[in-house]
Amino acid sequence: MISIVNVAKSYGKHKVLQDIHLEVPKGHVYALIGPSGAGKSTLIRAINALESIQQGEIVVDGLQVHHKTTDINKVRANIGFVFQSFNLYPHLTALENVSIAPVKVKKVNREEAEAKAKSLLSSLGLGEKISSYPGQLSGGQQQRVAIARALAMDPKVMLFDEPTSALDPEMVKEVLDAIRHLAATGMTMVVVTHEMGFAKEICNNIVFMAEGKIVEVAPPDQFFSNPQSDRARDFLSKVLEH
Ligand code: ADP
């Protein structure tokens, strides 16, 4: 579903992505983990062209994301992206936030889009909040609205960039539960996360990055019990100690 071949990106002399190769099969969940500054966010953002790349190729569901003849709207219609900071429209209700893109971009009729938005919001435990504005919702509720908004476009892939990092601790679980539920439906997903227990539980593979490179890709049992590189061992000893 996602194929990343020989991708590189630099800011001046600083190589933020180097020699990146990764294949994510349909229905699989991959976690991107690693120290701050490793390039995780740059990589996940490059998958739907929120970041440019200078070398290599990224293909999502058969479409070359960074090719100059590719219609980027077509690519993004297949990819749901959930940000750390929710990024909801503050002047729209939860229902409007979730239904606006299907109406404007996909030309779905409003009634149909709103019915679907209601059903998505209910399935995420927000049935009572459809008329609330983002400012009236907790961080965890806002992030679940953001997940519903992404799902409203019927994406083939969901990308999450540190979806729980901006949340108060008591709200982390409700968002992780929503992502866990989505994984169980067979959605293809890539998640940048610092939640090691969560990554271990739901991911098919852990992708460990450091200094712009993918250092290890391994199933969680293997990665957490027997990391192959010194870099990963060092990282794990720090985060697990913490
Ligand atoms: P991570 O998500 O693993 O913490 P990022 O992908 O955010 O890492 O950043 C990778 C590196 O790229 C960091 O060293 C960061 O400072 C650098 N970087 C990111 N965006 C820019 C930018 N717009 N200009 C210069 N450097 C940047």
Coordinates of C-alpha atoms and ligand atoms in Angstrom, one line a residue:
M1 CA 0.0 0.0 0.0
I2 CA 2.9 2.4 0.8
S3 CA 6.2 2.0 -0.9
I4 CA 9.2 4.3 -0.1
V5 CA 12.3 3.8 -2.2
N6 CA 15.6 5.6 -1.7
V7 CA 14.2 8.8 -0.2
A8 CA 16.5 11.6 0.8
K9 CA 16.0 15.2 2.0
S10 CA 18.4 17.8 3.4
Y11 CA 18.1 21.3 4.8
G12 CA 21.4 22.8 3.5
K13 CA 24.1 20.4 4.7
H14 CA 21.8 18.8 7.3
K15 CA 20.6 15.4 6.0
V16 CA 17.2 14.9 7.6
L17 CA 16.3 11.8 5.6
Q18 CA 18.8 9.5 4.0
D19 CA 18.5 6.2 2.1
I20 CA 14.9 5.6 3.3
H21 CA 13.4 2.3 2.1
L22 CA 10.1 1.0 3.5
E23 CA 7.2 -1.1 2.3
V24 CA 4.0 -1.1 4.3
P25 CA 1.6 -3.8 3.1
K26 CA -2.2 -3.3 3.0
G27 CA -3.8 -3.8 6.4
H28 CA -0.5 -3.4 8.3
V29 CA 0.3 -1.0 11.1
Y30 CA 3.8 0.4 11.4
A31 CA 5.1 2.6 14.2
L32 CA 7.9 5.1 13.6
I33 CA 9.9 5.5 16.7
G34 CA 13.2 7.1 17.6
P35 CA 14.8 10.1 19.3
S36 CA 13.7 13.6 18.7
G37 CA 15.1 15.0 15.5
A38 CA 15.4 11.5 13.9
G39 CA 13.3 12.6 10.9
K40 CA 10.1 10.7 11.8
S41 CA 7.8 13.6 11.3
T42 CA 9.5 14.7 8.1
L43 CA 9.1 11.1 6.8
I44 CA 5.4 10.7 7.7
R45 CA 4.6 14.2 6.3
A46 CA 6.4 13.3 3.1
I47 CA 4.1 10.3 2.6
N48 CA 1.2 12.7 1.7
A49 CA 3.4 15.5 0.3
L50 CA 3.2 17.8 3.3
E51 CA 7.0 17.8 2.9
S52 CA 8.9 17.7 -0.4
I53 CA 11.7 15.2 -1.0
Q54 CA 14.8 15.7 -3.0
Q55 CA 15.5 12.1 -4.0
G56 CA 13.6 8.8 -4.4
E57 CA 10.0 7.8 -4.7
I58 CA 7.0 7.4 -2.5
V59 CA 4.0 5.4 -4.0
V60 CA 0.7 5.2 -2.1
D61 CA -1.9 2.8 -3.6
G62 CA -0.2 3.0 -7.0
L63 CA 0.1 6.8 -7.1
Q64 CA 3.5 8.4 -7.1
V65 CA 3.1 11.1 -4.5
H66 CA 6.0 13.4 -5.5
H67 CA 5.8 13.1 -9.3
K68 CA 5.2 16.4 -10.9
T69 CA 2.3 15.1 -13.0
T70 CA 0.5 13.6 -10.0
D71 CA -2.6 15.3 -8.9
I72 CA -1.9 15.8 -5.2
N73 CA -5.5 16.1 -4.3
K74 CA -6.1 12.6 -5.7
V75 CA -3.2 11.3 -3.5
R76 CA -4.5 13.1 -0.4
A77 CA -8.1 11.8 -1.0
N78 CA -6.7 8.4 -0.2
I79 CA -4.7 9.4 2.9
G80 CA -6.1 10.5 6.3
F81 CA -3.6 12.6 8.3
V82 CA -4.0 13.2 12.1
F83 CA -1.7 15.9 13.6
Q84 CA -0.4 16.3 17.1
S85 CA -2.3 19.6 17.3
F86 CA -5.7 18.4 16.0
N87 CA -6.0 21.3 13.5
L88 CA -9.8 21.5 13.6
Y89 CA -11.6 24.5 12.2
P90 CA -12.4 26.5 15.4
H91 CA -15.5 28.2 13.9
L92 CA -17.2 24.9 12.8
T93 CA -19.0 22.4 15.0
A94 CA -17.7 18.8 15.3
L95 CA -20.3 17.7 12.8
E96 CA -19.3 20.5 10.3
N97 CA -15.6 19.7 10.8
V98 CA -16.2 16.1 9.9
S99 CA -18.6 16.7 7.0
I100 CA -17.0 19.7 5.3
A101 CA -14.3 17.9 3.2
P102 CA -16.6 15.2 1.8
V103 CA -19.0 18.0 0.7
K104 CA -16.4 20.4 -0.7
V105 CA -13.8 18.0 -2.1
K106 CA -15.7 14.9 -2.9
K107 CA -19.0 16.6 -3.8
V108 CA -21.0 14.3 -1.6
N109 CA -24.4 15.8 -0.8
R110 CA -24.7 17.5 2.5
E111 CA -27.3 15.2 4.1
E112 CA -25.4 12.1 3.2
A113 CA -22.1 13.6 4.5
E114 CA -23.7 14.7 7.7
A115 CA -25.3 11.3 8.3
K116 CA -21.9 9.7 7.8
A117 CA -20.3 12.3 10.1
K118 CA -22.8 11.5 12.8
S119 CA -22.2 7.8 12.6
L120 CA -18.4 8.3 12.7
L121 CA -18.6 10.7 15.6
S122 CA -20.9 8.2 17.5
S123 CA -18.6 5.3 16.8
L124 CA -15.8 7.4 18.4
G125 CA -17.9 8.1 21.5
L126 CA -18.8 11.6 20.5
G127 CA -22.5 11.2 19.7
E128 CA -23.4 13.9 22.3
K129 CA -20.9 16.3 21.0
I130 CA -21.8 16.8 17.3
S131 CA -23.0 20.4 17.9
S132 CA -20.0 21.4 20.0
Y133 CA -17.2 23.7 18.8
P134 CA -13.6 22.6 19.2
G135 CA -13.1 25.2 22.0
Q136 CA -15.9 23.4 24.0
L137 CA -14.2 20.0 23.7
S138 CA -11.3 18.4 25.6
G139 CA -8.1 17.7 23.8
G140 CA -9.0 14.0 23.7
Q141 CA -12.4 14.8 22.2
Q142 CA -10.9 17.1 19.7
Q143 CA -8.4 14.5 18.6
R144 CA -11.2 12.0 18.1
V145 CA -13.1 14.6 16.0
A146 CA -9.9 14.9 13.9
I147 CA -9.8 11.1 13.5
A148 CA -13.5 11.1 12.4
R149 CA -12.7 14.0 10.0
A150 CA -9.9 11.9 8.4
L151 CA -12.1 8.8 8.2
A152 CA -15.0 10.7 6.6
M153 CA -13.0 10.8 3.3
D154 CA -12.8 7.0 3.2
P155 CA -9.0 6.9 3.2
K156 CA -7.1 3.8 2.2
V157 CA -4.3 4.8 4.6
M158 CA -4.2 6.7 7.9
L159 CA -1.1 8.5 9.1
F160 CA -0.8 9.8 12.7
D161 CA 2.0 12.2 13.7
E162 CA 2.3 11.9 17.5
P163 CA -1.5 11.8 18.0
T164 CA -1.3 11.8 21.8
S165 CA 1.7 14.1 22.5
A166 CA -0.4 17.2 23.0
L167 CA -2.9 15.5 25.4
D168 CA -3.2 15.5 29.1
P169 CA -2.3 12.0 30.4
E170 CA -5.9 11.0 31.2
M171 CA -6.9 11.6 27.6
V172 CA -4.3 9.5 26.0
K173 CA -6.2 6.3 26.4
E174 CA -9.3 7.3 24.7
V175 CA -7.4 8.4 21.6
L176 CA -5.2 5.3 21.6
D177 CA -8.4 3.2 22.0
A178 CA -9.8 4.8 18.8
I179 CA -6.6 4.1 16.9
R180 CA -6.5 0.5 18.3
H181 CA -10.1 0.0 17.1
L182 CA -9.2 1.3 13.6
A183 CA -6.2 -1.1 13.4
A184 CA -8.7 -4.0 14.2
T185 CA -10.7 -2.9 11.1
G186 CA -7.8 -3.6 8.9
M187 CA -6.8 0.0 8.1
T188 CA -3.3 0.5 6.8
M189 CA -1.6 2.9 9.2
V190 CA 1.7 4.5 10.0
V191 CA 2.0 6.1 13.5
V192 CA 4.7 8.3 14.9
T193 CA 4.5 7.6 18.6
H194 CA 6.3 7.7 21.9
E195 CA 3.8 5.3 23.4
M196 CA 5.9 2.1 23.4
G197 CA 3.3 -0.1 25.0
F198 CA 0.8 0.9 22.4
A199 CA 3.3 0.4 19.6
K200 CA 4.1 -3.1 21.0
E201 CA 0.5 -4.0 21.2
I202 CA -0.9 -2.9 17.8
C203 CA 1.9 -2.8 15.3
N204 CA 3.1 -5.4 12.8
N205 CA 6.5 -3.7 12.6
I206 CA 8.5 -1.1 14.5
V207 CA 10.5 1.2 12.4
F208 CA 13.3 2.6 14.4
M209 CA 14.9 5.8 13.0
A210 CA 17.9 7.8 14.2
E211 CA 19.8 10.7 12.5
G212 CA 17.7 10.6 9.3
K213 CA 18.0 6.9 8.7
I214 CA 16.0 3.8 9.3
V215 CA 18.2 1.8 11.6
E216 CA 15.9 -1.2 12.2
V217 CA 12.6 -2.6 11.1
A218 CA 11.4 -5.5 13.2
P219 CA 8.2 -7.0 14.7
P220 CA 7.6 -5.5 18.2
D221 CA 8.4 -8.7 20.1
Q222 CA 11.8 -8.9 18.4
F223 CA 12.5 -5.2 18.5
F224 CA 11.7 -4.7 22.2
S225 CA 13.3 -7.9 23.5
N226 CA 16.3 -8.1 21.2
P227 CA 17.1 -4.8 19.4
Q228 CA 19.9 -5.4 16.9
S229 CA 21.7 -2.0 16.9
D230 CA 23.5 -0.2 19.7
R231 CA 21.5 2.9 18.8
A232 CA 18.2 1.2 19.4
R233 CA 19.4 -0.5 22.6
D234 CA 20.5 2.9 23.9
F235 CA 17.2 4.5 22.9
L236 CA 15.1 1.7 24.5
S237 CA 17.2 1.8 27.7
K238 CA 16.4 5.5 28.1
V239 CA 12.7 5.4 27.3
L240 CA 12.0 2.3 29.2
E241 CA 13.9 3.6 32.2
H242 CA 11.8 6.8 31.9
Ligands
ADP1 P1 11.4 13.9 14.6 O1 10.0 13.9 14.1 O2 12.0 12.6 14.5 O3 11.6 14.6 15.9 P2 11.7 15.9 12.5 O4 11.4 15.1 11.2 O5 10.8 16.8 13.1 O6 12.3 14.8 13.5 O7 13.1 16.7 12.2 C1 14.2 16.1 11.6 C2 15.3 17.1 11.5 O8 15.0 18.1 10.5 C3 15.5 17.9 12.8 O9 16.9 18.0 13.1 C4 14.9 19.2 12.5 O10 15.6 20.3 13.3 C5 15.1 19.4 11.0 N1 14.1 20.2 10.4 C6 12.8 20.0 10.3 N2 12.1 20.9 9.7 C7 13.1 21.8 9.3 C8 13.1 23.1 8.6 N3 11.9 23.6 8.0 N4 14.3 23.7 8.4 C9 15.4 23.2 8.9 N5 15.5 22.1 9.6 C10 14.4 21.4 9.8

